[in-house]
Tab-separated table of C-alpha atoms in Angstrom:
chain	number	residue	atom	x	y	z
A	250	MET	CA	-160.383	-156.393	37.876
A	251	GLU	CA	-164.055	-155.307	38.185
A	252	SER	CA	-163.125	-151.849	39.872
A	253	ALA	CA	-160.367	-151.326	37.213
A	254	ALA	CA	-162.962	-151.954	34.376
A	255	ARG	CA	-165.323	-149.554	35.783
A	256	ARG	CA	-162.697	-146.769	36.329
A	257	LEU	CA	-161.042	-147.412	33.088
A	258	LEU	CA	-164.040	-147.677	30.788
A	259	ASN	CA	-166.772	-145.684	32.924
A	260	GLU	CA	-169.347	-148.376	32.911
A	261	PRO	CA	-170.197	-151.380	35.012
A	262	ARG	CA	-168.317	-154.569	34.120
A	263	GLU	CA	-171.614	-156.259	33.397
A	264	GLU	CA	-172.385	-153.728	30.873
A	265	LEU	CA	-168.972	-154.082	29.318
A	266	GLN	CA	-169.399	-157.860	28.955
A	267	LYS	CA	-172.965	-157.255	27.551
A	268	ASN	CA	-171.652	-154.668	25.034
A	269	LEU	CA	-168.669	-156.984	23.864
A	270	GLY	CA	-170.501	-160.133	24.076
A	271	ALA	CA	-168.024	-161.777	26.514
A	272	GLU	CA	-168.855	-164.595	29.023
A	273	PRO	CA	-168.657	-163.760	32.673
A	274	MET	CA	-165.353	-164.106	34.363
A	275	SER	CA	-163.744	-164.129	30.682
A	276	LEU	CA	-162.128	-160.723	30.589
A	277	ALA	CA	-158.772	-159.403	31.739
A	278	VAL	CA	-157.286	-155.843	31.555
A	279	ILE	CA	-153.554	-155.546	31.250
A	280	PRO	CA	-150.947	-152.809	30.571
A	281	GLU	CA	-150.289	-152.485	26.928
A	282	ALA	CA	-146.516	-152.787	27.659
A	283	LEU	CA	-147.133	-156.203	29.098
A	284	SER	CA	-149.167	-157.326	26.362
A	285	ASP	CA	-146.372	-159.098	24.321
A	286	ALA	CA	-144.810	-160.697	27.364
A	287	PRO	CA	-144.093	-164.487	27.231
A	288	MET	CA	-146.415	-165.529	30.093
A	289	VAL	CA	-149.340	-163.522	28.356
A	290	GLY	CA	-148.736	-165.057	25.040
A	291	ARG	CA	-148.900	-168.585	26.546
A	292	LEU	CA	-152.091	-167.983	28.307
A	293	ALA	CA	-153.548	-166.016	25.301
A	294	THR	CA	-153.180	-168.412	22.636
A	295	GLU	CA	-156.810	-168.819	22.404
A	296	ILE	CA	-158.023	-165.495	22.903
A	297	VAL	CA	-161.085	-164.739	20.736
A	298	ARG	CA	-160.807	-160.940	20.712
A	299	ARG	CA	-158.374	-158.306	21.595
A	300	PHE	CA	-159.338	-154.777	22.259
A	301	SER	CA	-157.083	-151.555	22.602
A	302	PHE	CA	-158.378	-148.562	24.376
A	303	PRO	CA	-155.768	-145.600	23.440
A	304	ASP	CA	-157.591	-143.324	25.794
A	305	ALA	CA	-157.922	-145.438	28.724
A	306	ASN	CA	-155.271	-145.206	30.975
A	307	TYR	CA	-154.542	-145.895	34.613
A	308	ASP	CA	-151.270	-143.993	36.207
A	309	GLY	CA	-150.477	-142.969	32.710
A	310	GLU	CA	-150.170	-146.546	31.346
A	311	ARG	CA	-152.046	-147.402	28.128
A	312	LEU	CA	-154.043	-150.627	28.566
A	313	ILE	CA	-155.716	-153.200	26.516
A	314	LEU	CA	-158.423	-155.761	27.190
A	315	LEU	CA	-158.118	-159.584	26.428
A	316	GLU	CA	-161.246	-161.668	26.348
A	317	ARG	CA	-161.376	-165.099	27.726
A	318	ILE	CA	-157.775	-165.219	29.066
A	319	ILE	CA	-159.154	-166.183	32.405
A	320	ASP	CA	-161.185	-168.886	31.195
A	321	PHE	CA	-158.544	-170.056	28.918
A	322	ALA	CA	-155.868	-170.129	31.846
A	323	ALA	CA	-158.285	-172.136	34.345
A	324	ASN	CA	-158.968	-174.603	31.493
A	325	ALA	CA	-155.122	-174.977	30.809
A	326	GLU	CA	-154.334	-175.406	34.259
A	327	ARG	CA	-157.037	-178.391	34.617
A	328	GLU	CA	-155.788	-179.977	31.444
A	329	ILE	CA	-152.397	-179.740	32.849
A	330	GLN	CA	-153.386	-181.376	36.031
A	331	GLU	CA	-155.514	-184.222	34.116
A	332	GLN	CA	-152.497	-184.880	31.863
A	333	ARG	CA	-150.155	-185.323	34.786
A	334	GLU	CA	-152.684	-187.838	36.523
A	335	LYS	CA	-152.866	-189.573	33.161
A	336	ILE	CA	-149.079	-190.050	32.992
A	337	ALA	CA	-148.807	-190.911	36.856
A	338	GLU	CA	-151.497	-193.708	35.887
A	339	LEU	CA	-149.601	-195.081	32.942
A	340	GLU	CA	-146.490	-195.096	34.878
A	341	ALA	CA	-147.975	-197.205	37.816
A	342	LEU	CA	-149.374	-199.616	35.208
A	343	ALA	CA	-146.132	-199.724	33.538
A	344	ARG	CA	-144.523	-200.774	37.008
A	345	THR	CA	-147.526	-203.443	38.055
A	346	ASP	CA	-147.831	-206.973	37.223
A	347	GLU	CA	-151.454	-207.541	35.995
A	348	LEU	CA	-151.967	-210.854	37.353
A	349	THR	CA	-150.940	-210.527	40.897
A	350	GLY	CA	-151.116	-206.926	41.286
A	351	LEU	CA	-147.631	-206.769	42.594
A	352	ILE	CA	-145.048	-204.681	41.217
A	353	ASN	CA	-142.819	-206.085	38.321
A	354	ARG	CA	-139.340	-206.002	37.749
A	355	ARG	CA	-139.268	-202.432	36.601
A	356	GLY	CA	-141.091	-201.233	39.626
A	357	LEU	CA	-138.865	-203.358	41.626
A	358	GLU	CA	-135.377	-201.774	40.152
A	359	ALA	CA	-136.865	-198.338	40.648
A	360	ALA	CA	-137.659	-199.182	44.376
A	361	LEU	CA	-134.170	-200.814	45.256
A	362	GLU	CA	-132.509	-197.824	43.785
A	363	GLN	CA	-134.324	-195.500	46.249
A	364	LEU	CA	-133.692	-198.188	49.055
A	365	LEU	CA	-129.948	-198.346	48.360
A	366	SER	CA	-129.652	-194.691	48.212
A	367	ALA	CA	-131.667	-194.398	51.498
A	368	ALA	CA	-129.640	-197.309	52.991
A	369	ASN	CA	-126.273	-195.338	52.120
A	370	ARG	CA	-127.562	-192.124	53.638
A	371	HIS	CA	-128.762	-193.788	56.832
A	372	ASP	CA	-126.336	-196.708	57.107
A	373	GLU	CA	-129.132	-199.386	56.759
A	374	GLU	CA	-129.051	-202.869	55.783
A	375	GLY	CA	-131.757	-205.143	54.403
A	376	VAL	CA	-132.227	-208.576	52.784
A	377	ILE	CA	-133.294	-209.615	49.352
A	378	CYS	CA	-135.042	-212.966	48.946
A	379	TYR	CA	-135.445	-214.609	45.479
A	380	ILE	CA	-138.307	-217.117	45.308
A	381	ASP	CA	-138.988	-219.658	42.403
A	382	VAL	CA	-142.131	-221.796	42.374
A	383	ASP	CA	-140.826	-225.452	41.956
A	384	ASP	CA	-141.816	-227.216	38.810
A	385	PHE	CA	-144.127	-224.669	37.699
A	386	LYS	CA	-144.208	-225.875	34.255
A	387	GLY	CA	-145.393	-229.374	35.410
A	388	ILE	CA	-148.282	-227.539	37.166
A	389	ASN	CA	-149.180	-225.953	33.926
A	390	ASP	CA	-149.026	-228.834	31.924
A	391	LYS	CA	-150.931	-231.113	34.249
A	392	HIS	CA	-153.647	-228.690	35.426
A	393	GLY	CA	-153.741	-225.910	32.820
A	394	HIS	CA	-152.610	-222.199	32.708
A	395	ALA	CA	-155.715	-221.098	34.459
A	396	ARG	CA	-154.780	-223.131	37.506
A	397	GLY	CA	-151.089	-222.013	37.209
A	398	ASP	CA	-152.235	-218.267	37.309
A	399	LYS	CA	-154.279	-219.338	40.445
A	400	VAL	CA	-150.991	-220.738	42.075
A	401	LEU	CA	-149.021	-217.625	41.265
A	402	GLN	CA	-151.844	-215.506	42.675
A	403	LYS	CA	-151.722	-217.481	45.892
A	404	VAL	CA	-147.880	-217.427	46.332
A	405	ALA	CA	-148.291	-213.570	45.718
A	406	GLU	CA	-150.839	-213.433	48.429
A	407	ILE	CA	-149.178	-215.639	51.181
A	408	ILE	CA	-145.805	-213.482	50.528
A	409	SER	CA	-147.631	-210.361	50.940
A	410	ASP	CA	-149.255	-211.438	54.178
A	411	HIS	CA	-145.967	-212.501	55.678
A	412	VAL	CA	-144.088	-209.269	55.409
A	413	ARG	CA	-144.394	-205.962	56.861
A	414	LEU	CA	-145.784	-202.660	54.974
A	415	ASP	CA	-142.296	-201.157	54.483
A	416	ASP	CA	-141.123	-204.265	52.780
A	417	ILE	CA	-141.456	-204.795	48.960
A	418	VAL	CA	-142.933	-207.716	46.866
A	419	ALA	CA	-142.499	-208.074	43.304
A	420	ARG	CA	-143.216	-210.737	40.730
A	421	VAL	CA	-140.200	-210.598	38.229
A	422	GLY	CA	-140.714	-213.454	36.219
A	423	GLY	CA	-143.224	-216.189	35.080
A	424	ASP	CA	-142.845	-218.027	38.449
A	425	GLU	CA	-140.171	-215.924	40.163
A	426	PHE	CA	-140.547	-213.528	42.964
A	427	VAL	CA	-138.572	-211.194	44.923
A	428	VAL	CA	-139.045	-209.920	48.561
A	429	VAL	CA	-137.215	-207.118	50.099
A	430	LEU	CA	-137.054	-207.127	53.937
A	431	THR	CA	-135.833	-203.474	54.705
A	432	ARG	CA	-134.159	-202.195	57.691
A	433	THR	CA	-133.239	-205.886	59.003
A	434	SER	CA	-130.156	-207.843	59.546
A	435	LEU	CA	-128.878	-210.909	57.468
A	436	ARG	CA	-129.612	-213.081	60.577
A	437	ASN	CA	-133.203	-211.876	60.897
A	438	GLY	CA	-133.787	-212.027	57.072
A	439	LEU	CA	-132.668	-215.583	56.964
A	440	ARG	CA	-135.060	-216.399	60.102
A	441	LYS	CA	-137.978	-214.859	58.289
A	442	ALA	CA	-137.087	-216.269	54.949
A	443	LYS	CA	-137.259	-219.775	56.483
A	444	GLU	CA	-140.450	-219.031	57.856
A	445	LEU	CA	-141.987	-218.151	54.617
A	446	GLN	CA	-140.581	-220.928	52.730
A	447	HIS	CA	-142.143	-223.279	55.141
A	448	THR	CA	-145.397	-221.498	54.885
A	449	LEU	CA	-145.595	-221.604	51.241
A	450	ASP	CA	-144.127	-225.236	51.083
A	451	ALA	CA	-147.118	-226.349	53.428
A	452	THR	CA	-149.893	-224.723	50.896
A	453	VAL	CA	-152.112	-226.959	49.135
A	454	ILE	CA	-154.653	-225.881	46.555
A	455	GLY	CA	-157.663	-227.819	45.399
A	456	LYS	CA	-158.821	-231.361	46.452
A	457	GLY	CA	-158.558	-234.843	45.165
A	458	CYS	CA	-157.034	-235.200	41.512
A	459	ASN	CA	-156.943	-231.318	41.192
A	460	THR	CA	-154.774	-230.833	44.346
A	461	ILE	CA	-151.600	-228.885	43.828
A	462	ARG	CA	-148.879	-228.706	46.424
A	463	ILE	CA	-146.842	-225.665	46.213
A	464	ASN	CA	-143.043	-225.930	46.704
A	465	VAL	CA	-140.627	-223.007	46.481
A	466	SER	CA	-136.924	-222.630	46.404
A	467	LEU	CA	-135.445	-219.484	47.886
A	468	GLY	CA	-132.163	-217.539	48.073
A	469	ILE	CA	-131.197	-214.516	50.108
A	470	GLN	CA	-128.551	-211.772	50.001
A	471	GLY	CA	-127.809	-208.962	52.334
A	472	TYR	CA	-127.688	-205.554	51.120
A	473	ASP	CA	-126.296	-202.070	52.468
A	474	GLY	CA	-125.649	-198.757	51.041
A	475	ARG	CA	-122.342	-199.928	49.237
A	476	THR	CA	-124.049	-202.547	47.530
A	477	CYS	CA	-124.572	-202.632	43.622
A	478	LEU	CA	-127.939	-203.367	42.400
A	479	ALA	CA	-127.050	-205.717	39.684
A	480	ASP	CA	-124.845	-207.741	42.201
A	481	VAL	CA	-127.086	-208.017	45.021
A	482	MET	CA	-129.921	-209.230	42.584
A	483	ALA	CA	-127.556	-211.704	40.863
A	484	MET	CA	-126.217	-213.273	44.107
A	485	ALA	CA	-129.700	-213.640	45.391
A	486	ASP	CA	-130.531	-215.336	42.137
A	487	HIS	CA	-127.727	-217.531	42.365
A	488	ALA	CA	-128.699	-218.498	45.810
A	489	MET	CA	-132.002	-219.548	44.880
A	490	TYR	CA	-130.872	-221.842	42.170
A	491	ALA	CA	-128.420	-223.637	44.581
A	492	ASP	CA	-131.228	-224.094	46.956
A	493	LYS	CA	-133.205	-225.492	43.962
A	494	ARG	CA	-130.469	-228.070	43.126
A	495	ALA	CA	-130.267	-228.965	46.792
A	496	ARG	CA	-134.111	-229.533	47.041
A	497	LYS	CA	-133.906	-231.724	44.059
A	498	LEU	CA	-131.394	-234.056	45.727
A	499	SER	CA	-133.488	-233.949	48.902
A	500	LEU	CA	-130.580	-232.316	50.818
A	501	VAL	CA	-130.800	-229.471	53.303
A	502	PRO	CA	-131.322	-226.257	51.461
A	503	ILE	CA	-128.125	-224.629	50.938
A	504	GLY	CA	-129.548	-221.365	49.367
A	505	LEU	CA	-130.286	-220.274	52.654
């Protein structure tokens, strides 16, 4: 652009900027025929000044000079990128549980849709585990909501430590969690679920009269590429409540 300015206006670009009072890197020389093009219009909405040089031409084309179009285009690009980053951050926050840092129900549903689509394409299967902290209301009533929050955070920590990086852990309700064991059979999923339940049931928080023993009910349901998202979630939830009823009756868990 500098060489064009020298040829067109017969003076160095620095002198041109000085004479016009423009900032460095804020001038653009374009053919007059393109001055009303949509792209130029979008970039030049904040042009401070517009100059026409009827006698200046290049290959027979009349030209115009637009001031600050380059700066504006660069600023617009930065603003667009910043806006995209803010939107991405807000979307991430909208899908994250504030207390545990896990994804929430909205985030889980989005992740499951992608998983089921991938399972359909690659003929994969997996297991969904629905976990509920037993008598969580009693914990809150006896120890207070702050201690109850600590219990939920501990449960989230234990679950996260017992799954693979490719698996998904979500908090979907007050005391309800969902674990998605990806690319695994129902048999392997059952084994892992039992191990996780045993670990959670052996967890104790606090000492003495402040001791809180964690117990959870758990139900599982397998999925593949043909599975309906709503159906598999409902069946895993139903299995969890069946397990909860069995545990209350001191029976062998039937939700598994």
